[in-house]
Amino acid sequence: MVQPYPKQFPPGLYEAAIAASRFGYGARAGELQGIASDPKGWLLVQLEDSAVPADYFQGLPKTSEITAKLVTAQAAGDTALQALRRSRSAESQGEAQIHASYAMATGAPFRERLVRFWCNHFSLSALNPRIFPLTYAFERDVIRPNLRGSFVNLLTEVVRHPAMLLNFENANSIGDYSYAGLKGAAALDDRLAQAILKLYTLGPKRQPTPKDIFSLAKMLTGWSVTGPEEENPGSFIFRPKWHEPNSKYFLEHNFPHAGVLEAEAALDKLGRKEEVATYLATKMAQYFITDTPPSELISSMLRGFTDGANSIMGMAKGMVMSKTAWSPVQNKIKTPEDLVLSTARALGLGGEAGGMTLRAQRVLGQPPKHAPSPEGWSVQSGAWIAPQQMMDRLSWTGAIARRGAMVMPDAPVADTALDILGPLLSPVTYRRIAVAADRGEGLAILFASPEFQRR
Amino acid sequence: MTHAPLPLTRRRLLTLTGATIATASLVPQISFAAGPKGRPLVVILLRGGLDSQALFPLYTDPNYRSLRGPLTLGPPGSYGGILDLDGSLGLHPAAEPLLPYWQAGNMAVASAVASPYRGQSHQEAQVVLESGLQNYEASNAAGGWLNRALAASGAGDGSIRAISLGTKIPLILSGTAQTEPWLPSGLAPNRAGYLERIATLYAKDPILSEALTTGIRARALRHAMMGTDHVAADTTGIAAQNLSIATELTGRAIAAEDGPTVAVIECGGWDSHLQQGGLEGSTARALAGLANGLTALADGLGPVWKDSMILAIGEFGRSAQSNDQGGTDHGIGGMALLLGGALKKSQRLGDLPKLKAGGLDPTLDSRALFKGILAEHWGLTRSVLDKRVFPDSSNIAPISGL
């Protein structure tokens, strides 16, 4: 028997629904009541623990195990690289599956979405044959362990990582006036410097000067990766003989010649710029809350960032503490990834649904670790609701709703919908679900509803 | 289903993932006697005619790039490039989940297989492919080769279950042997008008409403421009996007104690005359759906995977060259894909075709392929195959070594 739509909801339930849906992957049935006692606290506590799971990723390969094979195959040529791709394919699929399962199983979905935000910010794609086996190891070894530190620290660790140096081919960048360069080997490559400035720090709206790009590229010469003939193949190495000598002028500041320390100092200088913090805060706010973040939200995030000494989690905390974060308006349309994961959670599924979510993300156009360019997936809602994408996502939610109805408990779907969305569920949608022809159609309406498609 | 975090050890993972491959060593080995009993066979009919050069590009062919034009994929080693299988046969990156199966020796690919049909009609081509006969005129009332194979192997009395996903039995499985349509509630399509009803839910959400109504209109327009033969090919069966939801359940049903041994699944939407795209686009998404469907089926089959064979084939191939609408037109030689733990090795089937304008010249007769499957997988003899299953076809030898 379906209950009438509640006249009023218990205190805290509205905020609980927003916390679960806007900041996490949505609630499972029965979960909102627990969050309602302290919705803000439920989010903030997730920022305290490490993003490295205790044992979930155990046995998965370390960066160094993979890079050793990768640089050896790269040196041997295309045929060897294709052979590595084939021989590693089962392991690659396995990593994808374990990571997908973890996103379903974790009790800290807000933290998990932050992990995905930063992975997407420093996007590495398996479509790039130079780094295809490294995308998940990069997440495990660089992104997750460094989320509780400062942005400068994360940025430096990211840039030092062999995957990043190989991704933009900085590993082969040699300064014109370096020892090797003067012998004729010069090949300055500024792609990593461009990515750092345009994608990772200043953002696409603030064009860096050509001079700054050039200077940063020069400071990064010699930041390389050991080859198959060297000790510990596939590791970070600074090659002084490839490094462009003399001082560099970067961000209106003179950097004296200091070898590997130059780029570290430059990244430190860059990572602390106020406009960088603003860009990061804006992008994060767009990822979670709205395509057009108001200044109240951005200042709260910047405050959190600065109070925590350039802290990544501080920025997230500032977001939770802002007023805008709790606006009743569901501004964002879920990305395919978030739609798929929240649908699976609404169906009561956990880690065992990892494979299903992975498959769904592939057909809805957002396969994990396969972004089409170094810019990563768009954080703007508009990128995900072209008419064909809308048809595809509703075709999928319709099908998974029917399949899901086979495993859902027998409670009326309208009650389940209320359990999952709480006060976000409108009376209109509630009634439409209550009068649906059967349980499958009821779930299909729930998953298609604006309240569920948005966050 | 529960949501308790699973202790996902590496070993457990391998059994969960694309690598039912790995289960072969983890489950007790049981070998089945010849005949269909316990030797599962799943046939996926790709309605509309899949573009073999999108899924398995022959990227070393000198004409590949010039013929494919906007549909060209980058060579292996380039960003988003083709995944190499054996030095000449490539794999679309969207179908990457199939790569472990090739690597494990569980996949065979024909690039230019064809039934004897040479016309342009989807419906006629399907009839000839599924009947297993020489021509359309003889085929209509003759029933399907898979049904005759069941009858000839002694399983036609219902001693094994043969199902077809949906409410109707397609021709391939029609005939005197006992078969049943199968449609669990979880795989039933939504009632007609599902999207239109959702659209009314968006009355107060102009953004979602605009996207959906535009999508519905575009689909109607596309169908209005196509003939009925094409619309049927576009809409029959399950859309590739959702294939894995159906195949995972089918696989589990087959693996169950009293489950079926033979299943036929129709998958529509492959008639890609318009804007099929390259690395991204509608065909890439459909190929991802097909790869999903096959790997989900393998996962679902679980313990019986090692004794199973899966065949995916369409009624015909497509033109090697792109047309001026960014799609491909009907061709002759098309793709057949075999997947299964029962395969002896990964290999190409039939000679490599030369890419040229128009359809690919067939290098393998579909009946030779089907005969090979029935001979190797179920142990049907040459004379049974030549006379009963594929009447008057003694000139077509089964392929061997599957």
GROMACS .gro file of N, CA, C and O in nm, chain A residues 117-118 121-122 142-143 146-159 195-197 199-203 266-281 283-284 305-306 308-315:
model
  224
  117PHE      N    1   3.738   1.387  -0.922
  117PHE     CA    2   3.755   1.525  -0.969
  117PHE      C    3   3.903   1.551  -0.998
  117PHE      O    4   3.938   1.605  -1.104
  118TRP      N    5   3.990   1.514  -0.906
  118TRP     CA    6   4.133   1.543  -0.925
  118TRP      C    7   4.195   1.455  -1.031
  118TRP      O    8   4.283   1.498  -1.105
  121HIS      N    9   4.101   1.630  -1.333
  121HIS     CA   10   4.175   1.755  -1.348
  121HIS      C   11   4.313   1.728  -1.410
  121HIS      O   12   4.356   1.796  -1.502
  122PHE      N   13   4.379   1.625  -1.356
  122PHE     CA   14   4.509   1.583  -1.411
  122PHE      C   15   4.484   1.461  -1.500
  122PHE      O   16   4.536   1.352  -1.475
  142VAL      N   17   4.958   0.849  -0.694
  142VAL     CA   18   4.980   0.994  -0.687
  142VAL      C   19   4.857   1.068  -0.634
  142VAL      O   20   4.866   1.142  -0.537
  143ILE      N   21   4.744   1.050  -0.698
  143ILE     CA   22   4.627   1.129  -0.661
  143ILE      C   23   4.579   1.093  -0.520
  143ILE      O   24   4.571   1.179  -0.431
  146ASN      N   25   4.793   1.187  -0.200
  146ASN     CA   26   4.829   1.327  -0.180
  146ASN      C   27   4.711   1.422  -0.165
  146ASN      O   28   4.730   1.544  -0.166
  147LEU      N   29   4.591   1.367  -0.148
  147LEU     CA   30   4.475   1.455  -0.141
  147LEU      C   31   4.464   1.528  -0.008
  147LEU      O   32   4.393   1.627   0.003
  148ARG      N   33   4.531   1.479   0.095
  148ARG     CA   34   4.521   1.547   0.224
  148ARG      C   35   4.629   1.653   0.242
  148ARG      O   36   4.641   1.713   0.347
  149GLY      N   37   4.711   1.673   0.139
  149GLY     CA   38   4.816   1.774   0.149
  149GLY      C   39   4.778   1.901   0.076
  149GLY      O   40   4.661   1.928   0.050
  150SER      N   41   4.880   1.978   0.040
  150SER     CA   42   4.857   2.105  -0.028
  150SER      C   43   4.848   2.082  -0.179
  150SER      O   44   4.895   1.982  -0.232
  151PHE      N   45   4.788   2.181  -0.248
  151PHE     CA   46   4.780   2.172  -0.393
  151PHE      C   47   4.920   2.173  -0.455
  151PHE      O   48   4.946   2.100  -0.550
  152VAL      N   49   5.008   2.255  -0.399
  152VAL     CA   50   5.144   2.263  -0.454
  152VAL      C   51   5.212   2.126  -0.448
  152VAL      O   52   5.277   2.082  -0.543
  153ASN      N   53   5.191   2.058  -0.336
  153ASN     CA   54   5.250   1.926  -0.321
  153ASN      C   55   5.193   1.828  -0.425
  153ASN      O   56   5.267   1.754  -0.490
  154LEU      N   57   5.059   1.831  -0.441
  154LEU     CA   58   4.998   1.741  -0.539
  154LEU      C   59   5.048   1.771  -0.679
  154LEU      O   60   5.086   1.682  -0.755
  155LEU      N   61   5.051   1.900  -0.713
  155LEU     CA   62   5.096   1.941  -0.845
  155LEU      C   63   5.238   1.892  -0.872
  155LEU      O   64   5.268   1.839  -0.979
  156THR      N   65   5.326   1.908  -0.773
  156THR     CA   66   5.465   1.866  -0.791
  156THR      C   67   5.475   1.714  -0.807
  156THR      O   68   5.546   1.665  -0.895
  157GLU      N   69   5.401   1.640  -0.724
  157GLU     CA   70   5.403   1.494  -0.736
  157GLU      C   71   5.350   1.449  -0.872
  157GLU      O   72   5.400   1.355  -0.932
  158VAL      N   73   5.245   1.518  -0.918
  158VAL     CA   74   5.186   1.485  -1.048
  158VAL      C   75   5.289   1.506  -1.159
  158VAL      O   76   5.308   1.419  -1.245
  159VAL      N   77   5.356   1.622  -1.156
  159VAL     CA   78   5.447   1.655  -1.265
  159VAL      C   79   5.570   1.564  -1.264
  159VAL      O   80   5.626   1.532  -1.369
  195ALA      N   81   5.047   2.234  -2.062
  195ALA     CA   82   4.941   2.167  -1.986
  195ALA      C   83   4.936   2.220  -1.843
  195ALA      O   84   4.829   2.247  -1.788
  196ILE      N   85   5.054   2.236  -1.784
  196ILE     CA   86   5.059   2.284  -1.645
  196ILE      C   87   4.992   2.420  -1.635
  196ILE      O   88   4.909   2.445  -1.548
  197LEU      N   89   5.027   2.508  -1.728
  197LEU     CA   90   4.973   2.644  -1.719
  197LEU      C   91   4.828   2.654  -1.763
  197LEU      O   92   4.745   2.714  -1.696
  199LEU      N   93   4.598   2.401  -1.832
  199LEU     CA   94   4.498   2.305  -1.782
  199LEU      C   95   4.500   2.290  -1.631
  199LEU      O   96   4.396   2.277  -1.568
  200TYR      N   97   4.620   2.287  -1.572
  200TYR     CA   98   4.627   2.248  -1.431
  200TYR      C   99   4.625   2.364  -1.332
  200TYR      O  100   4.596   2.345  -1.215
  201THR      N  101   4.663   2.484  -1.379
  201THR     CA  102   4.676   2.593  -1.282
  201THR      C  103   4.597   2.719  -1.320
  201THR      O  104   4.499   2.752  -1.255
  202LEU      N  105   4.637   2.786  -1.427
  202LEU     CA  106   4.570   2.912  -1.460
  202LEU      C  107   4.433   2.889  -1.523
  202LEU      O  108   4.343   2.970  -1.507
  203GLY      N  109   4.420   2.778  -1.594
  203GLY     CA  110   4.293   2.749  -1.658
  203GLY      C  111   4.284   2.810  -1.796
  203GLY      O  112   4.361   2.901  -1.828
  266ALA      N  113   5.935   2.685  -0.930
  266ALA     CA  114   5.838   2.747  -1.020
  266ALA      C  115   5.698   2.693  -0.993
  266ALA      O  116   5.600   2.769  -0.989
  267LEU      N  117   5.688   2.562  -0.973
  267LEU     CA  118   5.557   2.503  -0.944
  267LEU      C  119   5.505   2.554  -0.810
  267LEU      O  120   5.384   2.577  -0.794
  268ASP      N  121   5.595   2.573  -0.716
  268ASP     CA  122   5.556   2.627  -0.586
  268ASP      C  123   5.500   2.768  -0.601
  268ASP      O  124   5.394   2.801  -0.550
  269LYS      N  125   5.572   2.848  -0.674
  269LYS     CA  126   5.530   2.987  -0.700
  269LYS      C  127   5.394   2.989  -0.770
  269LYS      O  128   5.302   3.062  -0.731
  270LEU      N  129   5.385   2.909  -0.873
  270LEU     CA  130   5.263   2.904  -0.955
  270LEU      C  131   5.144   2.854  -0.873
  270LEU      O  132   5.036   2.912  -0.875
  271GLY      N  133   5.167   2.744  -0.801
  271GLY     CA  134   5.059   2.680  -0.726
  271GLY      C  135   5.002   2.767  -0.616
  271GLY      O  136   4.893   2.741  -0.567
  272ARG      N  137   5.077   2.869  -0.576
  272ARG     CA  138   5.029   2.956  -0.469
  272ARG      C  139   4.959   3.080  -0.520
  272ARG      O  140   4.913   3.163  -0.442
  273LYS      N  141   4.952   3.097  -0.650
  273LYS     CA  142   4.891   3.220  -0.703
  273LYS      C  143   4.740   3.221  -0.675
  273LYS      O  144   4.672   3.118  -0.685
  274GLU      N  145   4.691   3.339  -0.644
  274GLU     CA  146   4.551   3.350  -0.607
  274GLU      C  147   4.460   3.312  -0.725
  274GLU      O  148   4.356   3.248  -0.707
  275GLU      N  149   4.499   3.352  -0.845
  275GLU     CA  150   4.412   3.322  -0.958
  275GLU      C  151   4.406   3.170  -0.985
  275GLU      O  152   4.307   3.120  -1.039
  276VAL      N  153   4.511   3.099  -0.945
  276VAL     CA  154   4.509   2.953  -0.958
  276VAL      C  155   4.405   2.895  -0.863
  276VAL      O  156   4.322   2.812  -0.901
  277ALA      N  157   4.409   2.943  -0.738
  277ALA     CA  158   4.311   2.896  -0.640
  277ALA      C  159   4.170   2.925  -0.689
  277ALA      O  160   4.079   2.841  -0.676
  278THR      N  161   4.151   3.043  -0.747
  278THR     CA  162   4.018   3.078  -0.797
  278THR      C  163   3.974   2.984  -0.909
  278THR      O  164   3.860   2.939  -0.914
  279TYR      N  165   4.066   2.955  -1.000
  279TYR     CA  166   4.032   2.863  -1.109
  279TYR      C  167   3.995   2.725  -1.055
  279TYR      O  168   3.893   2.665  -1.094
  280LEU      N  169   4.076   2.675  -0.962
  280LEU     CA  170   4.049   2.542  -0.906
  280LEU      C  171   3.914   2.540  -0.833
  280LEU      O  172   3.836   2.446  -0.850
  281ALA      N  173   3.889   2.645  -0.755
  281ALA     CA  174   3.764   2.650  -0.680
  281ALA      C  175   3.644   2.656  -0.775
  281ALA      O  176   3.543   2.588  -0.754
  283LYS      N  177   3.627   2.544  -1.082
  283LYS     CA  178   3.609   2.416  -1.150
  283LYS      C  179   3.546   2.312  -1.054
  283LYS      O  180   3.458   2.235  -1.094
  284MET      N  181   3.593   2.313  -0.930
  284MET     CA  182   3.538   2.218  -0.833
  284MET      C  183   3.391   2.250  -0.803
  284MET      O  184   3.307   2.160  -0.795
  305PHE      N  185   4.064   2.698   0.153
  305PHE     CA  186   4.191   2.665   0.088
  305PHE      C  187   4.307   2.734   0.160
  305PHE      O  188   4.407   2.672   0.195
  306THR      N  189   4.289   2.864   0.186
  306THR     CA  190   4.397   2.942   0.249
  306THR      C  191   4.412   2.907   0.397
  306THR      O  192   4.524   2.893   0.445
  308GLY      N  193   4.368   2.636   0.533
  308GLY     CA  194   4.438   2.508   0.543
  308GLY      C  195   4.574   2.513   0.476
  308GLY      O  196   4.625   2.408   0.439
  309ALA      N  197   4.631   2.630   0.455
  309ALA     CA  198   4.761   2.644   0.390
  309ALA      C  199   4.763   2.572   0.256
  309ALA      O  200   4.828   2.470   0.238
  310ASN      N  201   4.681   2.626   0.160
  310ASN     CA  202   4.686   2.572   0.026
  310ASN      C  203   4.631   2.430   0.020
  310ASN      O  204   4.673   2.347  -0.060
  311SER      N  205   4.534   2.403   0.109
  311SER     CA  206   4.493   2.264   0.127
  311SER      C  207   4.376   2.225   0.037
  311SER      O  208   4.275   2.294   0.028
  312ILE      N  209   4.392   2.110  -0.027
  312ILE     CA  210   4.290   2.057  -0.119
  312ILE      C  211   4.162   2.024  -0.042
  312ILE      O  212   4.052   2.060  -0.084
  313MET      N  213   4.177   1.954   0.069
  313MET     CA  214   4.060   1.918   0.147
  313MET      C  215   3.998   2.043   0.211
  313MET      O  216   3.878   2.048   0.234
  314GLY      N  217   4.083   2.145   0.239
  314GLY     CA  218   4.031   2.270   0.293
  314GLY      C  219   3.936   2.335   0.193
  314GLY      O  220   3.833   2.393   0.232
  315MET      N  221   3.970   2.328   0.065
  315MET     CA  222   3.883   2.384  -0.038
  315MET      C  223   3.749   2.311  -0.041
  315MET      O  224   3.642   2.373  -0.050
   0.00000   0.00000   0.00000
